[in-house]
Coordinates of N, CA and C in Angstrom, one line a residue:
X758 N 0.2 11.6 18.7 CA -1.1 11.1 18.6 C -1.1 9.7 17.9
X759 N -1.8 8.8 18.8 CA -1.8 7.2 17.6 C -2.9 7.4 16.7
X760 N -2.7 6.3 16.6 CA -3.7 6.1 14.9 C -5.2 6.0 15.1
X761 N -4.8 5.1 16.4 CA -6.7 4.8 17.0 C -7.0 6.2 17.2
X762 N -6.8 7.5 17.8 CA -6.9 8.3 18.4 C -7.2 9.3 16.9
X763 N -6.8 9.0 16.3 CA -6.9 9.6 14.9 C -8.0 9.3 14.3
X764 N -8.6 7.8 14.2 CA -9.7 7.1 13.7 C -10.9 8.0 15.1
X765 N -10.9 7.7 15.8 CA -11.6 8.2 17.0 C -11.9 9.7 16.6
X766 N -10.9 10.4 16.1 CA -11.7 12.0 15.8 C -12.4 11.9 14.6
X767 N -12.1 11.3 13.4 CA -12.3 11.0 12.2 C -13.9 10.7 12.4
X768 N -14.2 9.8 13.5 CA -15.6 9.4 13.5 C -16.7 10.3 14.3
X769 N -15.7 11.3 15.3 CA -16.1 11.9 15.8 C -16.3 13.3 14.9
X770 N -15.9 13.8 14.2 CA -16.0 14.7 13.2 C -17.2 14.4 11.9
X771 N -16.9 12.7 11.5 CA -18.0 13.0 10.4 C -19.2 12.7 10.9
X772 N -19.6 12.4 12.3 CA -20.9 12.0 13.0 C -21.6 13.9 13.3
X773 N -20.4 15.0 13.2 CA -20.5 16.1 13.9 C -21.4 17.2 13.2
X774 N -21.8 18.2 13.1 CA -22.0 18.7 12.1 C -21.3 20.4 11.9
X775 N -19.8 20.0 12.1 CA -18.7 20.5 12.3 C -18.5 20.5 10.8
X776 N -18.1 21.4 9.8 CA -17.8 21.2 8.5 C -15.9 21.1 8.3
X777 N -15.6 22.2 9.3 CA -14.4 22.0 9.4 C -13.4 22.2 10.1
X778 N -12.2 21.4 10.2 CA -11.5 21.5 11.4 C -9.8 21.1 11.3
X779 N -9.3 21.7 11.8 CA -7.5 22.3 12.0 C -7.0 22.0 13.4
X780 N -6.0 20.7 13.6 CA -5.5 20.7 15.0 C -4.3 20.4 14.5
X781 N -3.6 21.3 15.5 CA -1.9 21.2 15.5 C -1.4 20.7 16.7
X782 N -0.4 19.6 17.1 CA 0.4 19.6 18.1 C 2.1 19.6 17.4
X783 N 2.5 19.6 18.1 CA 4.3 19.7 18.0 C 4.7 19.6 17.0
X784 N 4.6 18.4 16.5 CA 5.0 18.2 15.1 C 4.2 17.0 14.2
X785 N 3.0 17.7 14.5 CA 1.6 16.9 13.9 C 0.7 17.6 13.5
X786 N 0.2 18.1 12.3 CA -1.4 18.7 11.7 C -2.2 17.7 11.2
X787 N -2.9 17.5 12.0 CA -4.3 17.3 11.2 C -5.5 18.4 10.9
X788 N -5.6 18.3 9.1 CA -6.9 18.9 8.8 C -8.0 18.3 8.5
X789 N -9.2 18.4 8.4 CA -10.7 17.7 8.3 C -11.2 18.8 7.6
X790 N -12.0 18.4 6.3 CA -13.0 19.4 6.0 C -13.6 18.3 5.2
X791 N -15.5 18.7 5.7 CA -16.5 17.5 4.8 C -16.2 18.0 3.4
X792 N -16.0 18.9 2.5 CA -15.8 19.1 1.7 C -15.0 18.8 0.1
X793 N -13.6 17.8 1.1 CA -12.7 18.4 0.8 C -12.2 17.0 1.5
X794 N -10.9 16.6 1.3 CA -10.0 15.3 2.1 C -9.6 15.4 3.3
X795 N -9.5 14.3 3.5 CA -8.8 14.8 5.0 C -7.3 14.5 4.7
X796 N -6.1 15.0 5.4 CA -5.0 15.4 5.0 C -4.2 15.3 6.4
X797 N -3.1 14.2 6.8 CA -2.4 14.1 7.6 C -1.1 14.0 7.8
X798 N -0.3 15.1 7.9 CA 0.8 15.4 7.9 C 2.1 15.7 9.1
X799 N 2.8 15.1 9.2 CA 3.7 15.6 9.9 C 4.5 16.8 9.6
X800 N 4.8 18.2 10.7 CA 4.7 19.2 10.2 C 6.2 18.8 9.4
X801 N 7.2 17.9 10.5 CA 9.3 18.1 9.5 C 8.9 17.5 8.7
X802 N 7.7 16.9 7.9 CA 8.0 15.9 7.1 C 7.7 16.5 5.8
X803 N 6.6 17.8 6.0 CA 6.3 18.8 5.2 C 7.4 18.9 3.7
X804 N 8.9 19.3 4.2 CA 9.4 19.8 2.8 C 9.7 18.2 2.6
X805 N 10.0 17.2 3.1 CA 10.3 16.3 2.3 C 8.8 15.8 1.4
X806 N 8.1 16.1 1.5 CA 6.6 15.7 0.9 C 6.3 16.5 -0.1
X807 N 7.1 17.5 -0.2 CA 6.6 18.8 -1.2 C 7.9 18.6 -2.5
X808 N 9.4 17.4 -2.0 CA 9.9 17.4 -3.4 C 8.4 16.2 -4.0
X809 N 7.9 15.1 -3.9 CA 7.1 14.3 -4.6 C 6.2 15.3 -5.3
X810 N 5.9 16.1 -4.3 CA 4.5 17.0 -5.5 C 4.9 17.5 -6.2
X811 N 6.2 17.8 -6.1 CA 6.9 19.0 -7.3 C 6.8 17.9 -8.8
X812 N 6.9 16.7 -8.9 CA 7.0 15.9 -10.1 C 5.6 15.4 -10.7
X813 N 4.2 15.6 -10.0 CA 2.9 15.7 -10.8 C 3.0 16.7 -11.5
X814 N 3.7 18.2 -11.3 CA 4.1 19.0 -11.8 C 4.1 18.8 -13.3
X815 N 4.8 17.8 -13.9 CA 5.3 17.4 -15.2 C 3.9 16.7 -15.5
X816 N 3.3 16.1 -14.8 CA 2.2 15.3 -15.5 C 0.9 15.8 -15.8
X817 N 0.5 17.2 -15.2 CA -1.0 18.0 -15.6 C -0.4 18.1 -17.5
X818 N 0.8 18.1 -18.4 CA 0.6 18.3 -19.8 C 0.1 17.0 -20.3
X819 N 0.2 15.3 -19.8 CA -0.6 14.5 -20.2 C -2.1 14.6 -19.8
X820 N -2.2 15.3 -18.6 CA -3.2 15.2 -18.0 C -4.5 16.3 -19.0
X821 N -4.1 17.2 -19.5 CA -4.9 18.0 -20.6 C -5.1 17.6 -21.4
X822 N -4.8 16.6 -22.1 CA -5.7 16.5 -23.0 C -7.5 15.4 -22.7
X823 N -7.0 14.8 -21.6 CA -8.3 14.4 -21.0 C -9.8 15.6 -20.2
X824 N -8.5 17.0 -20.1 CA -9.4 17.4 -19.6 C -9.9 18.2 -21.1
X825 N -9.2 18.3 -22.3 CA -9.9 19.0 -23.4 C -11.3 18.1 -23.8
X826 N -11.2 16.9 -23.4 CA -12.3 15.3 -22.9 C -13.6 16.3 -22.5
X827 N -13.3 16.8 -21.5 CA -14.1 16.5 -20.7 C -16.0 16.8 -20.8
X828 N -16.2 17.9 -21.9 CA -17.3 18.0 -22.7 C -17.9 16.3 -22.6
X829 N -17.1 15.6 -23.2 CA -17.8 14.2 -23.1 C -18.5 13.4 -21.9
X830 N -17.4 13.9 -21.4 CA -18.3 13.1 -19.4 C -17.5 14.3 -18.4
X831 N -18.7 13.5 -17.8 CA -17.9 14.2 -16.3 C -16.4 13.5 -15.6
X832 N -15.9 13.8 -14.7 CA -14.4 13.6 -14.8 C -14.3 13.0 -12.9
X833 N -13.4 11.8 -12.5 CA -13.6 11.8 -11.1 C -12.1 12.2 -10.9
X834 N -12.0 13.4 -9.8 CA -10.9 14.4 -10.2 C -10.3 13.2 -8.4
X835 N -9.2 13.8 -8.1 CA -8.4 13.0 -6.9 C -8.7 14.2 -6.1
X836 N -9.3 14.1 -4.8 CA -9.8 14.9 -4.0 C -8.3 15.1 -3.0
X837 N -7.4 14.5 -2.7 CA -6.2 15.0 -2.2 C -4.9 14.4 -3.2
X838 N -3.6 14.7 -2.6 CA -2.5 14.6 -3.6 C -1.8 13.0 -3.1
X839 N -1.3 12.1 -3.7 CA -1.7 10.6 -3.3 C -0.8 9.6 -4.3
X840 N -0.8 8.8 -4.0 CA -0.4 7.5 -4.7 C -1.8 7.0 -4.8
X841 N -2.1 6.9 -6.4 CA -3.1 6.2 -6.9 C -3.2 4.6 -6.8
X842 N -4.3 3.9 -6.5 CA -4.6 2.1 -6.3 C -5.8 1.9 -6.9
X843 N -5.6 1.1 -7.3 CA -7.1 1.0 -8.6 C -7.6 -0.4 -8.1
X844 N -6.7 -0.9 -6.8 CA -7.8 -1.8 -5.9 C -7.0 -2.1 -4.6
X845 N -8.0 -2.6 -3.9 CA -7.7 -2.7 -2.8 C -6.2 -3.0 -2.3
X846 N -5.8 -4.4 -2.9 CA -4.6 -4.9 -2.3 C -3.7 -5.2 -3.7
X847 N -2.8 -5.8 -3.7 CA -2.1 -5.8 -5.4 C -2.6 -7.4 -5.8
X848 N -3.0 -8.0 -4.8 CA -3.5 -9.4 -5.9 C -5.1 -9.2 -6.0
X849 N -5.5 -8.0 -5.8 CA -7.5 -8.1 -6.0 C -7.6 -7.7 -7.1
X850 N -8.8 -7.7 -7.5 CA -9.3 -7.4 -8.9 C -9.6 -5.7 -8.6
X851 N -9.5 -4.9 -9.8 CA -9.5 -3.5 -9.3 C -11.0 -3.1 -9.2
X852 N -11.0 -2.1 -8.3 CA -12.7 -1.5 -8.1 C -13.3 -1.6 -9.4
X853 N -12.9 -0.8 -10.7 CA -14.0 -0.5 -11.6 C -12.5 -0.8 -13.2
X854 N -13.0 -1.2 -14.3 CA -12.6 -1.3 -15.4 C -13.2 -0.5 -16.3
X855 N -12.2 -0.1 -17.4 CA -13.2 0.5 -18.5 C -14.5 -0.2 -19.2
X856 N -15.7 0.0 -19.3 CA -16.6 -0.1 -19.6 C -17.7 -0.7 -18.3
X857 N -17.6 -0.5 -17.2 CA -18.2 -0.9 -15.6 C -19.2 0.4 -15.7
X858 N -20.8 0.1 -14.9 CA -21.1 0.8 -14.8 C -21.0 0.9 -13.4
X859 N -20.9 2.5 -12.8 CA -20.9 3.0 -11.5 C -21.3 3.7 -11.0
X860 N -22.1 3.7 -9.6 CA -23.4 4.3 -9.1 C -22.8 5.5 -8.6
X861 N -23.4 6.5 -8.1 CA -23.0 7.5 -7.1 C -22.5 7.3 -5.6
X862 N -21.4 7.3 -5.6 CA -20.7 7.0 -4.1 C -20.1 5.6 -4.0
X863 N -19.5 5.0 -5.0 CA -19.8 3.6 -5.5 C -17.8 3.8 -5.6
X864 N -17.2 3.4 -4.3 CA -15.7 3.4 -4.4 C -15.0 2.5 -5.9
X865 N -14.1 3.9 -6.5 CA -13.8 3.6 -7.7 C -12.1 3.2 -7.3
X866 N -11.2 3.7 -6.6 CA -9.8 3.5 -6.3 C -9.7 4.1 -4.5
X867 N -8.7 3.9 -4.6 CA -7.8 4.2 -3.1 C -6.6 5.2 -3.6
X868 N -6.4 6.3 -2.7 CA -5.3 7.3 -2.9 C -4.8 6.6 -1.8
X869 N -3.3 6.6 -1.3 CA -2.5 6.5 -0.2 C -1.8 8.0 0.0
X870 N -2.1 8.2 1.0 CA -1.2 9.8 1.5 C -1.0 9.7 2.9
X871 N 0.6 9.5 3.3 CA 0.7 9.4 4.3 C 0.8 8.3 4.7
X872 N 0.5 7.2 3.9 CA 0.2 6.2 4.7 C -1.2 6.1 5.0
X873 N -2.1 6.8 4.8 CA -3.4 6.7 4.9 C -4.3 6.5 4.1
X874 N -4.4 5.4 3.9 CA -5.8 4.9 2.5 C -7.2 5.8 2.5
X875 N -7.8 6.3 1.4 CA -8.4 7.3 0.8 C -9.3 6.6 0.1
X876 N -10.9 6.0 0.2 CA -11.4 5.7 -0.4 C -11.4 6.8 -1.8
X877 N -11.8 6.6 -2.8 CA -12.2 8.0 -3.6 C -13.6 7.3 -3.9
X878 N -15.0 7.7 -3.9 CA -16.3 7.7 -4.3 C -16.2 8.5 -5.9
X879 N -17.2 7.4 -6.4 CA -18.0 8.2 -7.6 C -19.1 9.2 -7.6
X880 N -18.6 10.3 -8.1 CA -19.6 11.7 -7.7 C -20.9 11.3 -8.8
X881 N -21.1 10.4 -9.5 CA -22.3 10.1 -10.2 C -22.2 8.8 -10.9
X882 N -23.4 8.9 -11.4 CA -23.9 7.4 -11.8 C -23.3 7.8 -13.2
X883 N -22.6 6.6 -13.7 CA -22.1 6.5 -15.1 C -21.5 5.3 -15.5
X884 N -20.8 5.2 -16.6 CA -20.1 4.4 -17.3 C -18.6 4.8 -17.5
X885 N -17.5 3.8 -16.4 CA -15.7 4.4 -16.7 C -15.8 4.1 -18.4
X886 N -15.4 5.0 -19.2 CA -15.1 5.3 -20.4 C -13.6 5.5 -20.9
X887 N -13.1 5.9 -19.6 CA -11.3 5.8 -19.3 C -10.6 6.3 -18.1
X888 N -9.8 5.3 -18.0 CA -9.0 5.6 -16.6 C -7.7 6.0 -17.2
X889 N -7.3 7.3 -16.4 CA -6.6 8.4 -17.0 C -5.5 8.6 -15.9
X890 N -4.7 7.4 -15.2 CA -3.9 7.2 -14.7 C -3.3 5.9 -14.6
X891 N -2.3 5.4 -14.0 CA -1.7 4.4 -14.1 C -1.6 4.1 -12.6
X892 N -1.9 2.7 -12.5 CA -1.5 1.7 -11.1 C -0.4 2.2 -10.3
X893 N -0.3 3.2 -9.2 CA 0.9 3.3 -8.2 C 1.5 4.6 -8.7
X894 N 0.8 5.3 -9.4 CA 1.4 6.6 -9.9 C 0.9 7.8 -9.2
X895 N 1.6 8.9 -8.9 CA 1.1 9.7 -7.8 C 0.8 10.7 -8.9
X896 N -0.3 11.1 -7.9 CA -1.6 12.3 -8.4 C -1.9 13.6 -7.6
X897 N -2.2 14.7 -8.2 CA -2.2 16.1 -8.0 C -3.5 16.0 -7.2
X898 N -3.9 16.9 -6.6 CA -4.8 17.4 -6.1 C -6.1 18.1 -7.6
X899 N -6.7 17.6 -7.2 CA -7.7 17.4 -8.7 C -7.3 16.8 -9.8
X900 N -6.8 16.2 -9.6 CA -6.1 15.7 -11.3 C -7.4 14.6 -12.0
X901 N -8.0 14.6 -13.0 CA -8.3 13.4 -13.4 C -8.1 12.3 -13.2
X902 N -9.0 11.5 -12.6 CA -8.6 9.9 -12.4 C -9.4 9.0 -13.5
X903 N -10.8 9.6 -13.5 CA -11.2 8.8 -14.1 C -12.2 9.6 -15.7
X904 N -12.9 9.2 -16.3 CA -13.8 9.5 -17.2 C -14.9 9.1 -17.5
X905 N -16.1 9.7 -17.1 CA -17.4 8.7 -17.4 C -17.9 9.4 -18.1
X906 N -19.2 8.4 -18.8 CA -20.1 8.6 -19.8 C -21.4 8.3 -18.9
X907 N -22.1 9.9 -19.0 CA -23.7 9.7 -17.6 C -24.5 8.7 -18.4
X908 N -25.3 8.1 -18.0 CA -26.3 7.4 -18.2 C -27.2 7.2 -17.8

């Protein structure tokens, strides 16, 4: 499957009101769910992709004490598992800094999975209070990314 062919369902899915969706060929899954990331995998490539997730493993014990935080704000969690970008390209200035205020749906970073850039949206209007990851560091599926203070 090429990549246009891939963008082509992508647009054809979120125009759809299809919630969710699973296609397999040979040695290609793609999953879609509005809910949830979309996630593109090669199936041989599967266990070589599962040693990197094995080592977020070690980072959910830094990652608790932001979430003992979280009383304080609400939290923008990583909607798939990823190499974090806190901007666009490495010479831009990054989406959002500590103390930015940010609207709802208001792109705060880029996950890369796959090779596939991942807007991540702000689930609410607030103020980053702390960013609870580091530039090019790969991230768990929910993990904390960010920390706001609602406003």
């Amino acid at each position: 499957m090429e990549l246009s062919d891939i963008f082509a369902l992508l647009e054809r899915f979120e125009s759809s009101s299809i919630q969710r969706m699973e296609l397999r060929m040979e040695d290609f899954r793609l999953e879609l769910d509005k809910n949830a990331a979309v996630t593109v995998a090669p199936v041989a490539a599967a266990p070589v992709a599962a040693a990197p997730v094995a080592a977020p493993s070690a980072a959910p014990a830094p990652a608790a004490a932001p979430k003992a935080e979280a009383p304080a704000g609400p939290t923008i969690n990583a909607p798939l598992v990823g190499t974090f970008y806190s901007a666009p390209s490495p010479d831009a200035a990054p989406f959002v800094s500590v103390g930015d205020t940010v609207k709802k749906g208001q792109t705060v970073c880029i996950l890369e999975a796959m090779k596939m850039m991942s807007e991540v949206p702000s689930p609410a209007d607030g103020v980053v209070e702390e960013i609870l990851v580091r530039d090019g560091e790969l991230v768990g599926y929910d993990q904390p990314l960010f920390r706001l203070r609602e406003v």
